[in-house]
XYZ file of N, CA, C and O in Angstrom:
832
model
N 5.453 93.980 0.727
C 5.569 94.923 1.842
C 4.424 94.684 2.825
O 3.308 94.529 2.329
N 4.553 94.634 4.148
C 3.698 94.225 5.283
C 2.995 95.715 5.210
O 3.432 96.838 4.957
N 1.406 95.071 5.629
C 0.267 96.133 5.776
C -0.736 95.890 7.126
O -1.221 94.856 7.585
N -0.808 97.037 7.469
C -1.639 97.557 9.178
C -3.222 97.565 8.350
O -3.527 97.688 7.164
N -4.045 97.365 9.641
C -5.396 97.461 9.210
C -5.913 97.723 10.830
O -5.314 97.743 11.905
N -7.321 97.909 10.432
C -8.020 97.847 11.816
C -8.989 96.293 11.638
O -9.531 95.935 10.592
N -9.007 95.603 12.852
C -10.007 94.438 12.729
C -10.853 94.545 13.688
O -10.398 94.643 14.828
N -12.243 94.554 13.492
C -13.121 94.957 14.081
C -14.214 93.208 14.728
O -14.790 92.644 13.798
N -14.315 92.848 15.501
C -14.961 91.405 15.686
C -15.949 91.274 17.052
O -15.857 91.677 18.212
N -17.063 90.399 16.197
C -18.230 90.191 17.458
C -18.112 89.175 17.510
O -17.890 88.457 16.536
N -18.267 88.668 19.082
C -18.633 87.182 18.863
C -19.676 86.909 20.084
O -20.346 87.819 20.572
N -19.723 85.901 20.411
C -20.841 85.702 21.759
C -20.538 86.403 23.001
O -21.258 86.895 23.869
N -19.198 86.309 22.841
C -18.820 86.895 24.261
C -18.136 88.590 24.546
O -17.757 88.943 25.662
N -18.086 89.413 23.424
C -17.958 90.801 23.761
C -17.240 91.072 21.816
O -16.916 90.309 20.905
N -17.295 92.674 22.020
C -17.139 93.267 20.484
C -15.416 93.916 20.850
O -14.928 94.194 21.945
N -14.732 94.014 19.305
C -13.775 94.524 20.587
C -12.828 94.995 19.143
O -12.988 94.049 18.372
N -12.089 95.848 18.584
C -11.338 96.222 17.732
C -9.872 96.262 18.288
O -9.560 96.624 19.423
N -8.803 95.718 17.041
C -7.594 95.971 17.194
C -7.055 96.686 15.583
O -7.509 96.822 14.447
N -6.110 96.930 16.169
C -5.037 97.495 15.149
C -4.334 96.235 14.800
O -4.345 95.415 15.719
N -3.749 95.877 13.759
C -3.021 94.830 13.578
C -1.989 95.202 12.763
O -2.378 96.208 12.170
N -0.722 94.883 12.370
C 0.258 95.041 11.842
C 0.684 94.088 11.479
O 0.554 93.239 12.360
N 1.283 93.606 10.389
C 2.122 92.461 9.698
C 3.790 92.784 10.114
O 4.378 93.865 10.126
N 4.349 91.253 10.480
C 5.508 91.429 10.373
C 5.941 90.142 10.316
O 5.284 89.140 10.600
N 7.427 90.214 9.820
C 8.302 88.851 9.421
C 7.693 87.912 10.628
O 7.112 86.867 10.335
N 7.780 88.146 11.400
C 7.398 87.107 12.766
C 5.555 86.789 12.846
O 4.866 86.132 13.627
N 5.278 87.512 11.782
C 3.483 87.188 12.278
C 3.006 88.377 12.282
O 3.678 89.400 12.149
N 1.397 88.293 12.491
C 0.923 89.563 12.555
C 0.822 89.960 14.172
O 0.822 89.105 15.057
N 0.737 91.409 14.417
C 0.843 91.769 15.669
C -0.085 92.410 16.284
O -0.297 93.341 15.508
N -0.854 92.553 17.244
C -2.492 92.959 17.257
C -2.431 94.186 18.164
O -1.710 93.816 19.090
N -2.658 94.965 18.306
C -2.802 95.605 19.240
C -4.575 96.400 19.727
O -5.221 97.082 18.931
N -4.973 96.126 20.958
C -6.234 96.445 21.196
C -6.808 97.872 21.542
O -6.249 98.535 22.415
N -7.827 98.322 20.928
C -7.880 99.789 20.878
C -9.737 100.265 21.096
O -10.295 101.349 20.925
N -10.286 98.898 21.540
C -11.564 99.364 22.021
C -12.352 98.049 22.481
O -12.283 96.978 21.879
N -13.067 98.268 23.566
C -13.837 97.349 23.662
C -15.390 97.446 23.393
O -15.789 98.610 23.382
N -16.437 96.403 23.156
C -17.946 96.739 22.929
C -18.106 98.168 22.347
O -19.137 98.780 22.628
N -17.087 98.798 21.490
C -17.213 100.019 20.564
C -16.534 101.350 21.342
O -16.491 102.465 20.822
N -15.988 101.019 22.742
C -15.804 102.464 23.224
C -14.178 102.460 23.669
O -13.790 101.418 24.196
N -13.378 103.345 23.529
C -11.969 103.591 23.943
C -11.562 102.855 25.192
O -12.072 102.687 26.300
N -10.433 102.473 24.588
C -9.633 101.238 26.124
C -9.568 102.742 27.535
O -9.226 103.922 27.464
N -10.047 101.939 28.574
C -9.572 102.910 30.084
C -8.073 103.130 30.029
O -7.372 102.500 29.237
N -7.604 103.990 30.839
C -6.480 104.446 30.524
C -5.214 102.627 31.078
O -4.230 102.048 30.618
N -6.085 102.496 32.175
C -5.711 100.864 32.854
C -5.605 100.128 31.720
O -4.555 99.489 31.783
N -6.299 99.876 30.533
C -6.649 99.246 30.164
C -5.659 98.868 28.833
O -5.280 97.795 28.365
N -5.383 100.574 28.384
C -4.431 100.644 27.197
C -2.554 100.807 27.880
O -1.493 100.944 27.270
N -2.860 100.711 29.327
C -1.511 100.805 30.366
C -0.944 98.852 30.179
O 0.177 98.350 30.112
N -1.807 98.475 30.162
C -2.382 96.727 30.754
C -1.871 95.909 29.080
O -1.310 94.824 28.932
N -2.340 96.952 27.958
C -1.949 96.283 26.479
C -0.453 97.094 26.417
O 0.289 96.237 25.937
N 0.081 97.891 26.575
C 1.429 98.384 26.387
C 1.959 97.450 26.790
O 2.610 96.815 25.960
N 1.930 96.991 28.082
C 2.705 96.005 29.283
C 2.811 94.544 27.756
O 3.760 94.283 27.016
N 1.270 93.850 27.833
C 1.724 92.743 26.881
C 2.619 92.917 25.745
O 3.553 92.194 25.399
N 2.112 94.170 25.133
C 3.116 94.174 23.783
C 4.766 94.299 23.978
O 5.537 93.713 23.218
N 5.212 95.126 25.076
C 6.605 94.587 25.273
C 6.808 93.517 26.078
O 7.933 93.457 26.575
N 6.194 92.823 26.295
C 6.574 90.902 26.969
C 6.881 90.437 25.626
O 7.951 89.999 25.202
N 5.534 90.637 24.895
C 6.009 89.988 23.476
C 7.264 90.374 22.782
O 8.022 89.536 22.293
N 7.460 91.576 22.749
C 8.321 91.998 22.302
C 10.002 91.332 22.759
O 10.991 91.250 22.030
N 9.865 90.958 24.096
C 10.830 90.890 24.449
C 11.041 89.545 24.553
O 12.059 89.106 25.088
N 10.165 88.826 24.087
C 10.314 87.608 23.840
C 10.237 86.283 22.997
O 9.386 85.406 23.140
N 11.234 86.289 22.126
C 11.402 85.608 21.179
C 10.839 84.065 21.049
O 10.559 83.515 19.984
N 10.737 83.501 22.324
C 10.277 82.470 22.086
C 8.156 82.519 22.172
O 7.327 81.640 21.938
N 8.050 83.565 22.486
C 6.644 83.186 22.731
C 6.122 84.282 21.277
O 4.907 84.225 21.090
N 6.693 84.978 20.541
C 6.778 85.122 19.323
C 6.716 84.335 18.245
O 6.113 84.686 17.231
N 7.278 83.293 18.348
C 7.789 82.155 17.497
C 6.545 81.052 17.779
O 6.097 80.358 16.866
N 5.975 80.975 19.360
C 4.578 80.485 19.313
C 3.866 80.462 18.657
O 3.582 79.526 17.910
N 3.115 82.001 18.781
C 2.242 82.683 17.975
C 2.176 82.668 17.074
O 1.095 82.472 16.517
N 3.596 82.919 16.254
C 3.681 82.167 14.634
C 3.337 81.335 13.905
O 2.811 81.320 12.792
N 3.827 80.267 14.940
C 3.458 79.044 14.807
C 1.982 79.065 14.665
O 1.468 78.959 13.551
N 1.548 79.146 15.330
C 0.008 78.822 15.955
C -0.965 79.580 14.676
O -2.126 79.187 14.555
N -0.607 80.320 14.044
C -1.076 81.451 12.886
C -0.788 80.437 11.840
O -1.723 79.866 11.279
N 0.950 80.072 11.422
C 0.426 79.375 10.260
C -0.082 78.125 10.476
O 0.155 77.343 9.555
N -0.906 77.541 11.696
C -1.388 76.204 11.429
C -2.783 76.849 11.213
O -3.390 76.327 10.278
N -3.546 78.008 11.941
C -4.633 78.224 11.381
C -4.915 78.564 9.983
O -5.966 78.413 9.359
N -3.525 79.166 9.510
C -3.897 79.513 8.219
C -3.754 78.293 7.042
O -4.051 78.484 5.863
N -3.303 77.151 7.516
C -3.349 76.286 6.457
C -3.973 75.207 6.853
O -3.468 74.214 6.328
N -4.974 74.927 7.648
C -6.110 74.606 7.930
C -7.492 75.177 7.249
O -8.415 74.419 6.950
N -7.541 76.826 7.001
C -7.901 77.515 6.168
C -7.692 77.043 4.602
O -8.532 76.675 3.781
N -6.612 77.153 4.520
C -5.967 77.173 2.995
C -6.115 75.510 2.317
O -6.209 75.383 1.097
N -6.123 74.453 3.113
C -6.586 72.993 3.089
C -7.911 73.259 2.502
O -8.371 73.032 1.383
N -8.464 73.874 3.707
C -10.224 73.356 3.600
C -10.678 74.575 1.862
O -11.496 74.193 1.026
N -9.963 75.853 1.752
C -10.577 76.448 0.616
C -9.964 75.318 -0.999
O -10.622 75.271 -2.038
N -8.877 74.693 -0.827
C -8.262 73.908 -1.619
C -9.641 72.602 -2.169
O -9.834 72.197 -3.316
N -10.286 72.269 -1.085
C -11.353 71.086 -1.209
C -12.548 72.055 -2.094
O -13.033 71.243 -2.881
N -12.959 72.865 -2.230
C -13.666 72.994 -2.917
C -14.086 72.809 -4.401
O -15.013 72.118 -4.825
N -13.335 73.463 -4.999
C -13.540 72.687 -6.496
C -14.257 70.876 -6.190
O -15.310 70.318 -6.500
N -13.539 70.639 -5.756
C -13.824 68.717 -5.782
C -15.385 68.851 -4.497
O -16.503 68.372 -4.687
N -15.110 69.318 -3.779
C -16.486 69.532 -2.805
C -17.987 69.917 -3.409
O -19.063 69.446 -3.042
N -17.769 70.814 -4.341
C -19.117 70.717 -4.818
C -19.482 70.891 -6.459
O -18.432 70.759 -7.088
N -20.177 71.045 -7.006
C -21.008 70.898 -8.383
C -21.250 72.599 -8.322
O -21.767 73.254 -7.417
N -20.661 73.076 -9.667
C -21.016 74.895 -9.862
C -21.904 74.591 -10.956
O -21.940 73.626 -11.720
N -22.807 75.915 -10.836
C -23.720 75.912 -12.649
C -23.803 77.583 -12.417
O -24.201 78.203 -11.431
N -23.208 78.134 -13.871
C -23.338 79.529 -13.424
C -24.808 79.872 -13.367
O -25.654 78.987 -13.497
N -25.090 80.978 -13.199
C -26.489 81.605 -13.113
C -25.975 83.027 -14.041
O -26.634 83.172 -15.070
N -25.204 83.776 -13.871
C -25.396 85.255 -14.497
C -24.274 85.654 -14.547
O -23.396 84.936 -14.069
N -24.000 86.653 -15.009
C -22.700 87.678 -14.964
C -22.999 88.928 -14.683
O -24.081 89.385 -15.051
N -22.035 89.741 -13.940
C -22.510 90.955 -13.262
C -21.338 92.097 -13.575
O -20.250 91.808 -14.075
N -21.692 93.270 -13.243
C -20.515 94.352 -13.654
C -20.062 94.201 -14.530
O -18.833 94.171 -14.458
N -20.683 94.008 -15.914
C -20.230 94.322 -17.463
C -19.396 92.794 -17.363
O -18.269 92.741 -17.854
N -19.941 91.658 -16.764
C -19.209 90.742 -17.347
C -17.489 90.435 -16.337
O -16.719 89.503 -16.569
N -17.349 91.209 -15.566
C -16.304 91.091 -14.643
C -16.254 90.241 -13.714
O -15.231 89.729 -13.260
N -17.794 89.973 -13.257
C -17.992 88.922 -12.038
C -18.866 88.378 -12.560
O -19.785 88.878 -13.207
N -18.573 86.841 -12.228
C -19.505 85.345 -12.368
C -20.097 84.826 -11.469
O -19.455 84.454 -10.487
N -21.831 84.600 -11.545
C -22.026 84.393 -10.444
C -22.184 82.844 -10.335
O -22.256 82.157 -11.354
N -22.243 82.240 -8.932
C -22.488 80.584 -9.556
C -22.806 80.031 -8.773
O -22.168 80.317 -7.760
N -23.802 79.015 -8.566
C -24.752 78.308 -7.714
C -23.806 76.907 -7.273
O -23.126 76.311 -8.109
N -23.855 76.653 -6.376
C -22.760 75.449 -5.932
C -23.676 74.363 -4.974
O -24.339 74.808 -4.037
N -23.662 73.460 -5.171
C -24.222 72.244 -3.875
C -23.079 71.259 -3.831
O -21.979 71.313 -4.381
N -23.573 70.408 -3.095
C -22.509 68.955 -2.699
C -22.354 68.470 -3.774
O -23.322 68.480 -4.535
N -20.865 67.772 -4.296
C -20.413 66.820 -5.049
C -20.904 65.654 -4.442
O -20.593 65.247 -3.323
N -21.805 65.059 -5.353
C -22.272 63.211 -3.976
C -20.792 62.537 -4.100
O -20.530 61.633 -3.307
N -19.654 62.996 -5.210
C -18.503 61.993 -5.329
C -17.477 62.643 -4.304
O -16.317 62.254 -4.162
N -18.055 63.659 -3.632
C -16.972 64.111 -2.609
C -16.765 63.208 -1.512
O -17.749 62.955 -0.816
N -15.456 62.577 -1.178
C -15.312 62.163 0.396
C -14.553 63.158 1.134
O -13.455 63.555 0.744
N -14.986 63.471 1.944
C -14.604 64.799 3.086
C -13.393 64.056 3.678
O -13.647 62.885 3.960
N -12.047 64.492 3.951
C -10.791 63.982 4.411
C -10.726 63.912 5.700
O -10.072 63.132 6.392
N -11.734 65.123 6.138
C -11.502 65.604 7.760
C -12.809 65.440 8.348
O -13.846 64.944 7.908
N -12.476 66.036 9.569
C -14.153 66.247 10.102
C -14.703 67.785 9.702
O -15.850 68.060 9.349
N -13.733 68.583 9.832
C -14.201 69.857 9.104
C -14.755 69.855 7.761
O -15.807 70.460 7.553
N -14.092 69.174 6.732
C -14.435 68.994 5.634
C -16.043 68.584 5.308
O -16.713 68.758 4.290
N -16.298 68.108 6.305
C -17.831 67.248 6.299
C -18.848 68.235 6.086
O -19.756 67.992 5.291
N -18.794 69.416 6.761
C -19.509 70.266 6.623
C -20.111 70.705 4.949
O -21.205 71.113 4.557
N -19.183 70.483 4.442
C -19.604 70.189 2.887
C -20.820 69.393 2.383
O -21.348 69.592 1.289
N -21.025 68.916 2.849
C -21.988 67.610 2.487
C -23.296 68.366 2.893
O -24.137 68.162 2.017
N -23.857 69.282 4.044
C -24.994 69.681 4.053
C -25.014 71.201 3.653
O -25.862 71.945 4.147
N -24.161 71.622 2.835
C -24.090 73.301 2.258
C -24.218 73.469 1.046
O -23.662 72.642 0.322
N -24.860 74.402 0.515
C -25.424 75.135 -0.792
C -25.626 76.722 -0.734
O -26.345 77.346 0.047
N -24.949 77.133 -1.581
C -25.217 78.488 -2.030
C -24.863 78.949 -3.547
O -24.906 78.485 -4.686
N -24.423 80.343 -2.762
C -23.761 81.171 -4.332
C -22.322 81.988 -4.145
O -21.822 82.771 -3.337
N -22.070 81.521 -5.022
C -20.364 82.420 -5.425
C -19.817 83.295 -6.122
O -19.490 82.697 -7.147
N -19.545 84.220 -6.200
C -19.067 85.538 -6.664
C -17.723 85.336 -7.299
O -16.858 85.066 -6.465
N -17.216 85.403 -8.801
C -15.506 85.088 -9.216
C -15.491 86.468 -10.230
O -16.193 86.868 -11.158
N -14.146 87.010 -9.427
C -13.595 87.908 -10.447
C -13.036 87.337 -11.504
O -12.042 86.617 -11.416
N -13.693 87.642 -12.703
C -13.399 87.083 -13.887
C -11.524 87.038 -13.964
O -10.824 86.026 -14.006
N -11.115 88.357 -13.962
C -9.890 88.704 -14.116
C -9.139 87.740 -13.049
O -8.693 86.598 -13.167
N -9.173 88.641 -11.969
C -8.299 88.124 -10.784
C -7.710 86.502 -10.614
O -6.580 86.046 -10.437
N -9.469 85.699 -10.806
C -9.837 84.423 -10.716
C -9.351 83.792 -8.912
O -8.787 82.856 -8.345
N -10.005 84.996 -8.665
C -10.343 85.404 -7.092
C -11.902 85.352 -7.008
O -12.584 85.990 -7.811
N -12.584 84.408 -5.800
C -14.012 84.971 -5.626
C -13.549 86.170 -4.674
O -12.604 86.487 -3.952
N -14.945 86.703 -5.168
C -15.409 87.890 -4.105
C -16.166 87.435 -3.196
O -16.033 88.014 -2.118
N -17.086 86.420 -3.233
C -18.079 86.829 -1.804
C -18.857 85.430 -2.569
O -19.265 84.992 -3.645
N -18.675 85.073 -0.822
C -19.922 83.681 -0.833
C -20.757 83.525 -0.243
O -20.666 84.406 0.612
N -21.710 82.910 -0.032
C -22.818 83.117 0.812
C -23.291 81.423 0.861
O -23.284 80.811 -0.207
N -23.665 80.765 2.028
C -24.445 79.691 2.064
C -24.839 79.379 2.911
O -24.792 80.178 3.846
N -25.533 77.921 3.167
C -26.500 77.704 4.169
C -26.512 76.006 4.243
O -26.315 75.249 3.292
N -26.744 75.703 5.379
C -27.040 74.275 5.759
C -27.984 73.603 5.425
O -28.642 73.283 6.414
N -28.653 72.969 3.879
C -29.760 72.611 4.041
C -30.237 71.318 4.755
O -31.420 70.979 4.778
N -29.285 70.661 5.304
C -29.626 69.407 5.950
C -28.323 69.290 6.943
O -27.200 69.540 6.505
N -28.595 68.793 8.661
C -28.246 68.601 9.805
C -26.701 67.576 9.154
O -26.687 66.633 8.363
N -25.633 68.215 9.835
C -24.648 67.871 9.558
C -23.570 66.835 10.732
O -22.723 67.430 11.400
N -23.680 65.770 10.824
C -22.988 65.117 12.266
C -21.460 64.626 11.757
O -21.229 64.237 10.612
N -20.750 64.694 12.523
C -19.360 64.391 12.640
C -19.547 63.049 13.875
O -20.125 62.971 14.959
N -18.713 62.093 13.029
C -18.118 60.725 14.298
C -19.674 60.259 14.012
O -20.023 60.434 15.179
N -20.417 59.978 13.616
C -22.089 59.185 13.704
C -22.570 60.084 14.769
O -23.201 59.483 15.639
N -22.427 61.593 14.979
C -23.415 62.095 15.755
C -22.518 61.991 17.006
O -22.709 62.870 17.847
N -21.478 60.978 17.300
C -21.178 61.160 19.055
C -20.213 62.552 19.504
O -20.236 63.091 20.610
N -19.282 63.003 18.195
C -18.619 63.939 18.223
C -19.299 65.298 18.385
O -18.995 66.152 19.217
N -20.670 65.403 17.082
C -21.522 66.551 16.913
C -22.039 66.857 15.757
O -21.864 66.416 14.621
N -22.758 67.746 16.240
C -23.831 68.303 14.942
C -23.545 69.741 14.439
O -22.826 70.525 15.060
N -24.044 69.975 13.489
C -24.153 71.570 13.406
C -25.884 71.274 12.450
O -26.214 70.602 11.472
N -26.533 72.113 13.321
C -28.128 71.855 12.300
C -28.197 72.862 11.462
O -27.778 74.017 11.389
N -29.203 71.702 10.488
C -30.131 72.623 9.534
C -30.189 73.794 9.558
O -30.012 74.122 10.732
N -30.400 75.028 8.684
C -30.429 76.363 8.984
C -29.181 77.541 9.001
O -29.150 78.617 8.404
N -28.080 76.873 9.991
C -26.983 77.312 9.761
C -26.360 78.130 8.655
O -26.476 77.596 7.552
N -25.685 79.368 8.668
C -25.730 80.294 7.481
C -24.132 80.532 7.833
O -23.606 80.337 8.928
N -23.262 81.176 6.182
C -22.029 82.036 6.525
C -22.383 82.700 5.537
O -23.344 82.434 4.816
N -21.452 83.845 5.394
C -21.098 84.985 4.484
C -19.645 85.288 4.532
O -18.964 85.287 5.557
N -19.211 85.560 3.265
C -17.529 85.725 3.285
C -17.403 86.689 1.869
O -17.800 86.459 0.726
N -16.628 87.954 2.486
C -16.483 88.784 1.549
C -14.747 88.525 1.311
O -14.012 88.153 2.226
N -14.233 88.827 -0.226
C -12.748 89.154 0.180
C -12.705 90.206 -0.585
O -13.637 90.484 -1.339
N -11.335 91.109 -0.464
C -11.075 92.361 -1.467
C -9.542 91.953 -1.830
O -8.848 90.996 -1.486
N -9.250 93.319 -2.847
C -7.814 93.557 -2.745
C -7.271 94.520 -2.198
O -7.462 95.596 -2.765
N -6.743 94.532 -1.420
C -6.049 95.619 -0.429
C -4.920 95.949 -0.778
O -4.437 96.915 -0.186
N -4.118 95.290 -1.826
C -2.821 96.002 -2.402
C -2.797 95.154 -3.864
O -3.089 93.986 -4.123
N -2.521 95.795 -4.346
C -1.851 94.782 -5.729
C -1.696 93.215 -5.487
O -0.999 92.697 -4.615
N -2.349 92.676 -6.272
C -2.091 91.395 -6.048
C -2.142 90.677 -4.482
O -1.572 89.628 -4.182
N -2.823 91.367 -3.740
C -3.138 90.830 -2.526
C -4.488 90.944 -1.730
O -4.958 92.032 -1.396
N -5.069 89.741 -1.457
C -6.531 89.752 -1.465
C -6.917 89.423 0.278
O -6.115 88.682 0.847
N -7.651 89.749 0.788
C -7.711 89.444 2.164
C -8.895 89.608 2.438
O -9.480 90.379 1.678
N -9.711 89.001 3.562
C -11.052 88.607 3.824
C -11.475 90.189 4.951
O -11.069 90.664 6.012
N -12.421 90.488 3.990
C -12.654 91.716 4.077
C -14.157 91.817 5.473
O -14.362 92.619 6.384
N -14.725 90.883 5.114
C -15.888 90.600 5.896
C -16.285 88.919 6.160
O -16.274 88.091 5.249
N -16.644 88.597 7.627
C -17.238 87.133 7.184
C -18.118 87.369 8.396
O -17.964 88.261 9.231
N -18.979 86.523 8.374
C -20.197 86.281 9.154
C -20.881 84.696 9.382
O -21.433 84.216 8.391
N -20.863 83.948 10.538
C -20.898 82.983 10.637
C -21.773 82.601 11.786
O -21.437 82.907 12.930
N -22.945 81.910 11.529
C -24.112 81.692 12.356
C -24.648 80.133 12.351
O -25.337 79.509 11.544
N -24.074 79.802 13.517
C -24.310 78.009 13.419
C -24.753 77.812 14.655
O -24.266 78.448 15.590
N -25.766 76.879 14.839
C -26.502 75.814 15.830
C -25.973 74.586 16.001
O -25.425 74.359 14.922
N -25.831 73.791 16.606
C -25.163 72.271 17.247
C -25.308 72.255 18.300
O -26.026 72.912 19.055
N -24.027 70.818 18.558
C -24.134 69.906 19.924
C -22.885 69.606 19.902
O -22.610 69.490 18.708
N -21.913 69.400 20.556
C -20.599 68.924 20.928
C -20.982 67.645 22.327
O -21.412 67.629 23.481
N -20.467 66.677 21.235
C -20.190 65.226 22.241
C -21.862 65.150 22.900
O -22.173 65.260 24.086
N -22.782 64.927 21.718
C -24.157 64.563 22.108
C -24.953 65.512 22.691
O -26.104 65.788 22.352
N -24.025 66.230 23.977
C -24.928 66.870 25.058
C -24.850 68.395 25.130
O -25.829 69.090 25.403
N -23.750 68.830 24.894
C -23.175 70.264 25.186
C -23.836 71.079 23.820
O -23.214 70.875 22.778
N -24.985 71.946 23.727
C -25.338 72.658 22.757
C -24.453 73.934 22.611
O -24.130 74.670 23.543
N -24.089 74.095 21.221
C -23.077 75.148 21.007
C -24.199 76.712 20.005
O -25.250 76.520 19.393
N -23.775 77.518 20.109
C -24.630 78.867 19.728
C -23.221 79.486 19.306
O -22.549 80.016 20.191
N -22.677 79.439 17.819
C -21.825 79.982 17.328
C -22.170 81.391 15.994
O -22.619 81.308 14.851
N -21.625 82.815 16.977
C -22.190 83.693 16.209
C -20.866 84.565 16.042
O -20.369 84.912 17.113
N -20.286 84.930 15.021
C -19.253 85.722 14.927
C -19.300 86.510 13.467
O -19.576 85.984 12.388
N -18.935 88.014 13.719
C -18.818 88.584 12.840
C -17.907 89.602 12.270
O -18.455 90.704 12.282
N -16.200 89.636 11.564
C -15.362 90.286 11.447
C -15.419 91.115 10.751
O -16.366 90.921 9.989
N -14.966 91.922 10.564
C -14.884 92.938 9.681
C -13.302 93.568 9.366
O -12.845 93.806 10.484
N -12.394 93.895 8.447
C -11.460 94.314 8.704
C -11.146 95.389 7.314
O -11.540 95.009 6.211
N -10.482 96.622 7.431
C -10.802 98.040 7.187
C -9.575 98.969 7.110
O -8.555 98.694 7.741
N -9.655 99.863 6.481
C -8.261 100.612 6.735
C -7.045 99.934 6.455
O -6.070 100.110 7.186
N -7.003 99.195 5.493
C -5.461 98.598 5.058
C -4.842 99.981 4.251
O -5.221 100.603 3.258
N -3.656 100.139 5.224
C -2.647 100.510 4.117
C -0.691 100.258 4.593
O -0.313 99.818 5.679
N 0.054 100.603 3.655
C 1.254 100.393 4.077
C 1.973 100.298 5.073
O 1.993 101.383 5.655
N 2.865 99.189 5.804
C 3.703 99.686 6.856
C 4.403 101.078 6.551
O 5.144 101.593 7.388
């Protein structure tokens, strides 16, 4: 059964919450604040207007779809590489033994498939696994060494660089990324320095 939430997101360029809804066609967003304060009346006049274009239009529906499941299995690729991406050693167990915690660095026998994948090669942290579920909960890591794609002409992401990724269960048997936080430094194509800061949050799941 499809489930509504609120998604709440910062990024460099403004803060801004939607409502979102699941449906056979994709999920459906609707916007309900900007930088924390209620849409102008223009403003929530201006999102009615888009949502029936969309509505009324099947082919740019079927876009969007589209365009969702290539992000999501671009996603679902790159979480697939892990096991083989890096080396675990547990460290502890937590909550009576329910959650495992576990220290992870680079596999040196990893070859990265992609250019995304590469990013592997300069990351280390720790991982959170529901024993049961055999779902992590929450990861955390960091860049310990400058990461280049193409020999450097494509780009970098430096040293330092940090994420955080929470997930929950929001219904039975269904787990969804509850929090992530992502703070990276680079260069695109040698020259163009990039300042990538984003932080989601998403809340209030319950039934259509």
């Amino acid at each position: 059964q499809p489930l509504r939430f609120a998604f709440h997101k910062q990024d460099d360029r403004r803060v801004f919450t939607q409502e979102i809804v699941q449906t056979a066609q994709g999920d459906v967003a609707r916007l309900v604040a900007v930088n924390d304060a209620p849409l102008t009346p223009a403003a929530r006049q201006a999102e009615a207007t888009r949502l029936r274009a969309l509505a009324a239009s099947p082919a740019l529906q079927q876009h969007r779809f589209r365009r969702e499941q290539a992000d999501q299995a671009r996603v679902d690729k790159l979480l697939g590489l892990l096991p083989d991406a890096f080396l675990y050693q547990q460290e502890a167990t937590e909550q009576q033994g329910h959650i495992v915690r576990l220290r992870f660095r680079p596999n040196p026998d990893f070859r990265p498939p992609s250019r995304e994948a590469q990013v592997f090669r300069g990351m280390e942290g720790t991982l959170w696994v529901d024993v049961a579920a055999l779902r992590f909960t929450k990861a955390e890591g960091a860049l310990f060494q400058s990461v280049s794609f193409g020999w450097g002409i494509l780009g970098k992401l430096d040293k330092g660089g940090s994420f955080s990724v929470e997930e929950s269960e929001v219904a039975p048997d269904m787990w969804r990324i509850a929090n992530l936080r992502l703070h990276f430094d680079g260069n695109i194509l040698i020259f163009k320095s990039i300042q990538f800061r984003v932080q989601d949050h998403s809340y209030g799941y319950g039934r259509v």
